Coordinates of N, CA and C and ligand atoms in Angstrom, one line a residue:
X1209 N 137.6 128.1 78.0 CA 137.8 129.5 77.9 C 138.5 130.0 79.1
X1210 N 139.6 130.6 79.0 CA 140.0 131.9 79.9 C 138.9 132.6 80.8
X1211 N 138.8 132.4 81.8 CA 137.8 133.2 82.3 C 137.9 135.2 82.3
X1212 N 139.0 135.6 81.8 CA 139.5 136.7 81.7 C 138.7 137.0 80.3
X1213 N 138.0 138.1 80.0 CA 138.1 138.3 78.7 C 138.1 140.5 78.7
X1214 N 138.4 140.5 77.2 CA 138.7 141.7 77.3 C 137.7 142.8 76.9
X1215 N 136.9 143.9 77.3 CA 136.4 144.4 76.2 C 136.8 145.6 75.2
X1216 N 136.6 145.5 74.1 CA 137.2 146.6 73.3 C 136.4 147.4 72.7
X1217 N 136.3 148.8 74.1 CA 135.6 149.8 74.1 C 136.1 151.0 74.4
X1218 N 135.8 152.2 74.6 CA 136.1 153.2 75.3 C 134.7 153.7 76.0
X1219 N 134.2 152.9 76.1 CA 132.7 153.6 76.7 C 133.0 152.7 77.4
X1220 N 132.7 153.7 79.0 CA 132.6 153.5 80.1 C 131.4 152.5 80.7
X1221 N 130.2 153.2 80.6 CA 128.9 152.7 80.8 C 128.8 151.4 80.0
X1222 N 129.2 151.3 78.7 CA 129.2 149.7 78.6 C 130.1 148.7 78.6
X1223 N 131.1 149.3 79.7 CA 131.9 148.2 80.0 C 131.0 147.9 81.7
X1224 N 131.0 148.7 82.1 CA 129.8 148.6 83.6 C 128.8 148.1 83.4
X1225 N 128.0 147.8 82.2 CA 126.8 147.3 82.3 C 127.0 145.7 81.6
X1226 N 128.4 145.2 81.1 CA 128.7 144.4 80.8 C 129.0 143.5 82.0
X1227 N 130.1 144.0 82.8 CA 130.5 143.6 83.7 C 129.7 143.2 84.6
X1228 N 127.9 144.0 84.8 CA 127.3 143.6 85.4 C 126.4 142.7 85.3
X1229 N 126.1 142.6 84.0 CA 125.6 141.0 83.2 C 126.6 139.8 83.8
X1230 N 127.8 139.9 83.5 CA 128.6 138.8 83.2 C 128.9 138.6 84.6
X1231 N 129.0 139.3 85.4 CA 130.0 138.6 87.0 C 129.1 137.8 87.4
X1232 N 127.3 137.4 87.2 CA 127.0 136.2 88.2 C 127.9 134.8 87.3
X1233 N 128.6 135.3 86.0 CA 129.0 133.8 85.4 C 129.8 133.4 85.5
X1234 N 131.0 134.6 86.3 CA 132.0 134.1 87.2 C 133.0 134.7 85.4
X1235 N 132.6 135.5 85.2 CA 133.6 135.8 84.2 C 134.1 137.6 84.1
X1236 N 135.1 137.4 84.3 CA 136.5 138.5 85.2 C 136.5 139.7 83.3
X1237 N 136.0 141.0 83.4 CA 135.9 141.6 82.2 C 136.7 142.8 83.0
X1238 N 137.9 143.1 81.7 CA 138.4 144.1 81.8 C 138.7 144.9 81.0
X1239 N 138.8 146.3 80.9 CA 138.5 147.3 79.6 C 140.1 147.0 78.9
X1240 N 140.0 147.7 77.6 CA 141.0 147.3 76.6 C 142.3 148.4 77.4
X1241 N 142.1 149.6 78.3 CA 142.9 149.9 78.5 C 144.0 149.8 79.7
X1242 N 143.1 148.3 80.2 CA 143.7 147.6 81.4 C 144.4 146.4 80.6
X1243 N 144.2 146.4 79.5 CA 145.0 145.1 78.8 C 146.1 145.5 78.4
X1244 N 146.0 147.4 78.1 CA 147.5 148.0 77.4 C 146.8 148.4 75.7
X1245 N 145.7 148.1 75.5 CA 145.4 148.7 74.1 C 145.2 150.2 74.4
X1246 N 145.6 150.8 74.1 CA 144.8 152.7 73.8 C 144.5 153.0 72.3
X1247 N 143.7 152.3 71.7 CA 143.8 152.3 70.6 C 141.9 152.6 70.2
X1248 N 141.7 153.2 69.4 CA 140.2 153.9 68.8 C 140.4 153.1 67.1
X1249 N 140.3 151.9 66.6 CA 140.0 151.8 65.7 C 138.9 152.7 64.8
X1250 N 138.7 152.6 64.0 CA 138.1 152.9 62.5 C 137.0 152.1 62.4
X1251 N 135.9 152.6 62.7 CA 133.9 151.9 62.6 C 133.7 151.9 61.4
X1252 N 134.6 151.6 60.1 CA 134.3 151.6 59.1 C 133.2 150.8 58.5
X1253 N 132.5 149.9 59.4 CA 131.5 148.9 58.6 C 130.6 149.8 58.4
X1254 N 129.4 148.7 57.7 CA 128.3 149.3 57.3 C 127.0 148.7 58.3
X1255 N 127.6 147.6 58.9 CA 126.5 147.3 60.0 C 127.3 146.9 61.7
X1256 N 126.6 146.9 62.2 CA 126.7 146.6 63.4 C 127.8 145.4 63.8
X1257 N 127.5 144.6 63.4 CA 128.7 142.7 63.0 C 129.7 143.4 62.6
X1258 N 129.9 144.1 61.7 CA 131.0 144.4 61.0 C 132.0 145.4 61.9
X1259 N 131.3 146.5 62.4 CA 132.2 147.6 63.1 C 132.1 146.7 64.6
X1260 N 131.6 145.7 65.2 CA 131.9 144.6 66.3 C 133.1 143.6 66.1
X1261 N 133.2 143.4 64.7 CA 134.2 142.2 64.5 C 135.5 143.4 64.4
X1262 N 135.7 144.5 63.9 CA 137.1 145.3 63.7 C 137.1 145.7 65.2
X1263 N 136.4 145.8 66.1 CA 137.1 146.3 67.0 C 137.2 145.5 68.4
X1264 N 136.6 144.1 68.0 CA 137.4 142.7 68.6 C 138.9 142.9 67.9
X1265 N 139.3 142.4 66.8 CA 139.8 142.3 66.2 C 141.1 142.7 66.0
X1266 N 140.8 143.9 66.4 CA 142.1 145.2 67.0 C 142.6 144.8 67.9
X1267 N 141.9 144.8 68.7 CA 141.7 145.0 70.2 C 142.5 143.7 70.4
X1268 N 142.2 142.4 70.2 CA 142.6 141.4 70.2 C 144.4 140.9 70.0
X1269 N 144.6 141.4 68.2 CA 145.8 141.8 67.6 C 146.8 142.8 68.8
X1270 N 146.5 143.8 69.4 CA 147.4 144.7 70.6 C 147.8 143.6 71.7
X1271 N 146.3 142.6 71.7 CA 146.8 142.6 73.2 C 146.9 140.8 73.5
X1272 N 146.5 140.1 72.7 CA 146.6 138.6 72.6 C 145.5 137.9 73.4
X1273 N 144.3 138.5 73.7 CA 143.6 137.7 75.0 C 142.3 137.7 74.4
X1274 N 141.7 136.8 74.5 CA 140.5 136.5 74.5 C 139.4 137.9 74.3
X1275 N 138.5 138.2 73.3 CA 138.7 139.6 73.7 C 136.8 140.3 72.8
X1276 N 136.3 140.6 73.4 CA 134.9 140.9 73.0 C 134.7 142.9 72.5
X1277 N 133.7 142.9 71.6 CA 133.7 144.1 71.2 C 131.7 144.6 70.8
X1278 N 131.3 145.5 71.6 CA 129.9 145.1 71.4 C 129.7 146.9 70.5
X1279 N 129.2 146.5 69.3 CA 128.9 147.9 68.5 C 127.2 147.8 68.5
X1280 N 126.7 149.2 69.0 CA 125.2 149.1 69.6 C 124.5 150.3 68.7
X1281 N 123.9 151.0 68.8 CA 122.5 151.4 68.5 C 120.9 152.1 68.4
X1282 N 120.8 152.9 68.0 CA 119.2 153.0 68.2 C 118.5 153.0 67.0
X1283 N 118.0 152.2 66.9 CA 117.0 151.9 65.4 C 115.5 152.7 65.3
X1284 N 115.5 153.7 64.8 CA 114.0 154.1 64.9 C 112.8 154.0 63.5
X1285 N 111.8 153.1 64.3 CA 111.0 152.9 62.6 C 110.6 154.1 61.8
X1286 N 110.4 155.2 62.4 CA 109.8 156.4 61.8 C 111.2 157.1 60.9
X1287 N 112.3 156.2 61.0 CA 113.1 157.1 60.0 C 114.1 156.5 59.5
X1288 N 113.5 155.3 59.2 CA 113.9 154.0 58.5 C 115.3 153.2 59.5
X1289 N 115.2 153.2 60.3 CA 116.5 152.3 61.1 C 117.4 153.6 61.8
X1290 N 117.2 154.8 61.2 CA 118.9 156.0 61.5 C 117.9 156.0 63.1
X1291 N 119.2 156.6 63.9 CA 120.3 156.7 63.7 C 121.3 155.5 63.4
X1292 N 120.7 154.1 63.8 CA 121.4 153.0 63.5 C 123.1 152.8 64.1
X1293 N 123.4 152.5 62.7 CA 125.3 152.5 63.3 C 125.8 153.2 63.4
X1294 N 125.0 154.7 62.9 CA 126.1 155.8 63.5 C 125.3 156.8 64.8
X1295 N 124.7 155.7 65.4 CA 123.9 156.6 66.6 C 125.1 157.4 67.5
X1296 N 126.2 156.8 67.7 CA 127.1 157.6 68.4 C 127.4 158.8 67.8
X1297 N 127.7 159.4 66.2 CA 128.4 160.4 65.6 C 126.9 160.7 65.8
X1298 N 125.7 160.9 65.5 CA 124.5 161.7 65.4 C 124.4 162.8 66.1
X1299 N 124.5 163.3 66.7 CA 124.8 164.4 67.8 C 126.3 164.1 68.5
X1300 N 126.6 165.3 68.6 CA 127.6 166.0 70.3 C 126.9 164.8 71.3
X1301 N 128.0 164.3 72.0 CA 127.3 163.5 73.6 C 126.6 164.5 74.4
X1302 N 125.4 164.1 74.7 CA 124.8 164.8 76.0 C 123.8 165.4 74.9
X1303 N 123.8 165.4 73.5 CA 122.8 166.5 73.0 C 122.3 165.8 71.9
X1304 N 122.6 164.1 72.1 CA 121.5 162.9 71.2 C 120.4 163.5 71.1
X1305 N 119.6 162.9 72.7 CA 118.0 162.8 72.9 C 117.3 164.1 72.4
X1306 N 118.0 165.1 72.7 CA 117.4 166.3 72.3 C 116.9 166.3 70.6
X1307 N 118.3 166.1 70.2 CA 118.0 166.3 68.9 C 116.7 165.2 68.4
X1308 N 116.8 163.8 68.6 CA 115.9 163.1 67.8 C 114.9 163.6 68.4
X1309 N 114.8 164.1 69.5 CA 112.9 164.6 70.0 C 112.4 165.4 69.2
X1310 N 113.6 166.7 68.8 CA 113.5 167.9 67.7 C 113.5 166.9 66.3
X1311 N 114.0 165.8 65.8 CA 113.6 165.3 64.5 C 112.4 164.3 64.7
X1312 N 111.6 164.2 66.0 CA 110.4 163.2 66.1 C 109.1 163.9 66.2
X1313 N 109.3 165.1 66.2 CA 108.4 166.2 66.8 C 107.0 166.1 66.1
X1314 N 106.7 165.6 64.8 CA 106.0 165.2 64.6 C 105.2 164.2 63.8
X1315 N 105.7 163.2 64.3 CA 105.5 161.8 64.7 C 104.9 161.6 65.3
X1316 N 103.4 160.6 65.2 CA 102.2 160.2 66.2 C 102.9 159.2 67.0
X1317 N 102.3 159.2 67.8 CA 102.3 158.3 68.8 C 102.6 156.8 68.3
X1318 N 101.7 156.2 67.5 CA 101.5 154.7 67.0 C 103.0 154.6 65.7
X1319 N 103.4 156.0 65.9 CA 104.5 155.7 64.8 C 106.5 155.7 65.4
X1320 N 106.2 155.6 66.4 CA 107.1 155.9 67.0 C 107.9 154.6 67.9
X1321 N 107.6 153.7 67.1 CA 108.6 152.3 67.9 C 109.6 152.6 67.5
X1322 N 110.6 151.7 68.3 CA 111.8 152.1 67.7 C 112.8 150.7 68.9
X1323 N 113.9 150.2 68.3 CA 114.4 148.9 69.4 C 116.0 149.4 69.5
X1324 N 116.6 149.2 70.8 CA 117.9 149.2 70.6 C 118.4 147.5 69.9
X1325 N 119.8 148.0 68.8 CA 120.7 146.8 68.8 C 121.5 146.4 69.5
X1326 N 122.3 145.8 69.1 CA 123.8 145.2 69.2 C 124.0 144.2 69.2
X1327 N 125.6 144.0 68.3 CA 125.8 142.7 68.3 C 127.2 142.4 69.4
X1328 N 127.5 141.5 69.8 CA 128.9 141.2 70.2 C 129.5 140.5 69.4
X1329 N 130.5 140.8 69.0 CA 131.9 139.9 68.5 C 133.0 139.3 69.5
X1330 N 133.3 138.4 69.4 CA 134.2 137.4 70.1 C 135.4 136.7 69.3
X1331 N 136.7 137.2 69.6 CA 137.7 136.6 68.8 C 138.7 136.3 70.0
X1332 N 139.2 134.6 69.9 CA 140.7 135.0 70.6 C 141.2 133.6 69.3
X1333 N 142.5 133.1 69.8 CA 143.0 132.8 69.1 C 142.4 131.5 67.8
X1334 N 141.5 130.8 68.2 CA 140.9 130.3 66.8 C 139.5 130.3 67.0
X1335 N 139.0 131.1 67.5 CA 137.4 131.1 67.2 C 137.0 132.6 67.2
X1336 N 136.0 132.9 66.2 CA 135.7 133.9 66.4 C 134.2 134.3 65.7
X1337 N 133.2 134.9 66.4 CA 131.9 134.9 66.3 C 131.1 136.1 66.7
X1338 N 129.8 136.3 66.4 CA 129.4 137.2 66.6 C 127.5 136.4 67.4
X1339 N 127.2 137.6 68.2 CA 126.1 137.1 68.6 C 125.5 138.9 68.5
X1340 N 123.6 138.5 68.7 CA 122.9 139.7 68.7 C 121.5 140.0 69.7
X1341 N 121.3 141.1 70.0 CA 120.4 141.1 70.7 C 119.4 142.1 70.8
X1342 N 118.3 142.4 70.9 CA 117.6 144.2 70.7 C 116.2 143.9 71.8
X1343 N 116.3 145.3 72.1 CA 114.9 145.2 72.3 C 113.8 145.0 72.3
X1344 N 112.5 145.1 73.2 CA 111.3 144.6 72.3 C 110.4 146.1 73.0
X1345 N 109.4 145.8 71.7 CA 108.3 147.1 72.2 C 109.0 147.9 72.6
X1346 N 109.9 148.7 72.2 CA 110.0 150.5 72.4 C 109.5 151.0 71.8
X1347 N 109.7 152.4 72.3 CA 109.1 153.8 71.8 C 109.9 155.1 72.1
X1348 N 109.7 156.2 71.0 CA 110.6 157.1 71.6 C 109.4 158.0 72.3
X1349 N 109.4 158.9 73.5 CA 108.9 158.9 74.1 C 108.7 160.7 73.5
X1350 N 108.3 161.7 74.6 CA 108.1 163.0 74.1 C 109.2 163.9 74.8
X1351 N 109.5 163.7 76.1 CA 110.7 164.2 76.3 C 111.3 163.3 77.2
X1352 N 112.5 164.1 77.8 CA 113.7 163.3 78.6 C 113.3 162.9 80.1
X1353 N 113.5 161.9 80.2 CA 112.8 161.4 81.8 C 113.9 160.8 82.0
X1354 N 114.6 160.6 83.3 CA 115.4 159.7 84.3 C 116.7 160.3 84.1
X1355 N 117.4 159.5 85.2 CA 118.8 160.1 85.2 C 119.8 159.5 84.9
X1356 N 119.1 157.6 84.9 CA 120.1 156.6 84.9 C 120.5 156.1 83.3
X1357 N 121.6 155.3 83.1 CA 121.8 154.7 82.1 C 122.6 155.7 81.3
X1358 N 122.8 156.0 80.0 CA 123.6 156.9 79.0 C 122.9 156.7 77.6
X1359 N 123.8 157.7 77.1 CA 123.0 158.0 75.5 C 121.5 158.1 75.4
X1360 N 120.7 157.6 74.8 CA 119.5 157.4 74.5 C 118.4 157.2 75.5
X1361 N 118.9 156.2 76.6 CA 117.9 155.8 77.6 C 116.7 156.7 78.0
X1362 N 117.3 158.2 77.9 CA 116.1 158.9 78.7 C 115.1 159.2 77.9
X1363 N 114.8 159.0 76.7 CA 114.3 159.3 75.2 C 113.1 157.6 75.2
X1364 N 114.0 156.6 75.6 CA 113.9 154.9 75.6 C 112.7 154.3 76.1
X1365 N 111.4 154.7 75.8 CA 110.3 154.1 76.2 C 110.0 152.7 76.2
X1366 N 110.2 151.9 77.5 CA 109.5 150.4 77.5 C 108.7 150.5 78.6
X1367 N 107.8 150.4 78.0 CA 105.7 150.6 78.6 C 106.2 151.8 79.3
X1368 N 105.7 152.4 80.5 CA 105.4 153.6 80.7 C 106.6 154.4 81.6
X1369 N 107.8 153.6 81.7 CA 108.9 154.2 81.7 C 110.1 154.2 80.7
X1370 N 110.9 155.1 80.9 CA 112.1 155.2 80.5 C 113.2 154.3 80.6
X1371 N 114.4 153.9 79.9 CA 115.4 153.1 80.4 C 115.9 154.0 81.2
X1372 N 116.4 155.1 81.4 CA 116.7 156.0 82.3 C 116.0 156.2 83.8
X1373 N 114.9 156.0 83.5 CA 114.0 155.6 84.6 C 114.1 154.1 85.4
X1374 N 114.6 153.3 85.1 CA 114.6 152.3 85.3 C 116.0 151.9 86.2
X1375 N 117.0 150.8 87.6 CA 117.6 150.7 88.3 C 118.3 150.1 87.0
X1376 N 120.2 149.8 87.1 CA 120.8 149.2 86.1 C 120.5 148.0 86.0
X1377 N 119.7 147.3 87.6 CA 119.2 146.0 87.3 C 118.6 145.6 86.7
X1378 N 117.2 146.5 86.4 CA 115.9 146.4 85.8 C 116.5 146.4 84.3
X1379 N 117.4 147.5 83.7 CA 117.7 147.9 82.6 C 118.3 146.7 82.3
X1380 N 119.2 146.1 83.1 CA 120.0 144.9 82.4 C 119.4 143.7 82.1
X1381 N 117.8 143.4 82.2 CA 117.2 142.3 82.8 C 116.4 142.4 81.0
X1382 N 116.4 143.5 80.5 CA 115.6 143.2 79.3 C 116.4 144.4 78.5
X1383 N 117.6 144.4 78.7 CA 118.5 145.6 76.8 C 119.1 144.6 76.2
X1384 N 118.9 145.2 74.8 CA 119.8 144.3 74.2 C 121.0 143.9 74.4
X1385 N 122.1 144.7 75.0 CA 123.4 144.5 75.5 C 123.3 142.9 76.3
X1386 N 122.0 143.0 77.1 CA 121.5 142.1 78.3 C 121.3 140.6 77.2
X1387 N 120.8 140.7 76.0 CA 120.2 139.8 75.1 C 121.3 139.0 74.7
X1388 N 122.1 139.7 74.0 CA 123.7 139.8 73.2 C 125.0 138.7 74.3
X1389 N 124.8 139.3 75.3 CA 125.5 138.8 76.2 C 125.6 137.5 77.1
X1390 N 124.2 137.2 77.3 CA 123.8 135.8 77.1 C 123.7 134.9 76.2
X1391 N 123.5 135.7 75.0 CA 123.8 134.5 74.0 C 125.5 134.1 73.9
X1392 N 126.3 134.9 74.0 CA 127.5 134.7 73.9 C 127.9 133.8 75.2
X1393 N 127.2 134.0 76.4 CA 127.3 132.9 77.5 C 127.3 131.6 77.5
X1394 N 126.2 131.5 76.7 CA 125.7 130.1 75.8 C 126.6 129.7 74.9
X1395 N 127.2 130.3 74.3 CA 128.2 129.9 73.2 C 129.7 130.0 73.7
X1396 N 129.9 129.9 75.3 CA 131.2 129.8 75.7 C 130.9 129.0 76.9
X1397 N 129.4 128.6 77.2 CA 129.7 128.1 78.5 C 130.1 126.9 78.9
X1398 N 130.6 125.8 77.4 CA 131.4 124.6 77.8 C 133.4 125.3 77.8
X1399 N 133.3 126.5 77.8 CA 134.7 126.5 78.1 C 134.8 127.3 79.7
X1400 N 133.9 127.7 79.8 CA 133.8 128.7 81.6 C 134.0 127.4 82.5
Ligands
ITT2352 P1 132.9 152.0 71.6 O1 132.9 152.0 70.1 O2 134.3 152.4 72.2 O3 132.5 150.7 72.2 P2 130.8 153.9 71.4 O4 129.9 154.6 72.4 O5 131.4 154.7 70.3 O6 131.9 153.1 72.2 P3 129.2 152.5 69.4 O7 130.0 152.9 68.3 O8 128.7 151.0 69.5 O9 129.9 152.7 70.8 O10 127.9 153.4 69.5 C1 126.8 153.1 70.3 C2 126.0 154.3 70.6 O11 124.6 153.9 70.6 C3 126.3 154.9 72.0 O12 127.3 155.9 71.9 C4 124.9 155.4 72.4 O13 124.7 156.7 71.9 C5 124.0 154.4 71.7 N1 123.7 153.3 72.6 C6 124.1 152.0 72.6 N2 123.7 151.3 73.6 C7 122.9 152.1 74.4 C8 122.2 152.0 75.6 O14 122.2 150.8 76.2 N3 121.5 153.0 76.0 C9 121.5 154.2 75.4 N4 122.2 154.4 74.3 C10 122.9 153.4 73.7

């Protein structure tokens, strides 16, 4: 493998917390719009694999390189999986957490697990694959704690803190992004 690979995102924070998974592997990640893509494909799937492989896929087709796409998540048991794949459209940015606390409000305690997803997709010129990863033991919590991380995190209960609460080191050491990304390690690392 190319040790160059591309990600095909427009989110910042998860090209940062990618990049900080991946550099002990000695693999060089650059956003799609350092490759020349400016392009927002269409999340038209219905699951996570699906809106991961269209926007490898894209992304890939613009720019010819090796090229990864990670579509992510918040699954909450108390309301059957939503927000799920469309946790990004669920609220305005910055006014997620709020709202699910206002739609969790009353929800016990013992009912309120909930895991992040994601899968990665991986395409370049003849292979292309998907890998997955989630959390374990969360909870949505009662209100917003911490400053760190984006979207959801400050809502993101694992044991008595927050992902928000938590250094990007700590965060990266157990998110699914963190899970996702080593598997796909594993499944590239006779070409690194
Ligand atoms: P791209 O499609 O450009 O990659 P996006 O933010 O639109 O960026 P998704 O469609 O995969 O990405 O939506 C994922 C949403 O799930 C994201 O916007 C957050 O609201 C939430 N999310 C995913 N990972 C998260 C994490 O580690 N911490 C908190 N929220 C997260």
């Amino acid at each position: 493998m190319q040790k160059k690979l591309v990600m095909a995102t427009n989110n910042a924070n998860k090209l940062r917390e990618a990049r900080e998974i991946l550099a002990p592997l000695g693999i060089e990640l650059i956003s799609q719009k350092e490759a020349g893509a400016y392009i927002e494909p269409e999340e038209n799937g219905t699951t996570f694999a699906e809106n991961a492989l269209i926007k490898a896929r894209a992304v890939f087709a613009e720019t010819g390189l090796p090229t990864i796409a990670d579509d992510s998540g918040l699954c909450v048991d108390a309301l059957d999986g939503r927000p799920g794949v469309y946790s990004a459209r669920y609220a305005p940015k910055g006014e997620e957490c709020a709202k699910l606390l206002e739609e969790m409000k009353d929800i016990p305690d013992e009912k309120r697990g909930a895991s992040f997803q994601c899968v990665i997709a991986y395409v370049d010129a003849d292979t292309v694959f998907t890998v997955s990863g989630a959390t374990i033991g969360g909870k949505i919590g009662y209100e917003e704690r911490g400053t760190n991380g984006f979207g959801y995190d400050p809502v993101f209960m694992c044991g008595d803190r927050t992902l928000a609460e938590m250094s990007a080191e700590e965060k990266n050491k157990i998110s699914h992004r963190a899970v996702a990304l080593n598997g796909l390690y594993e499944k590239l690392k006779e070409k690194v």
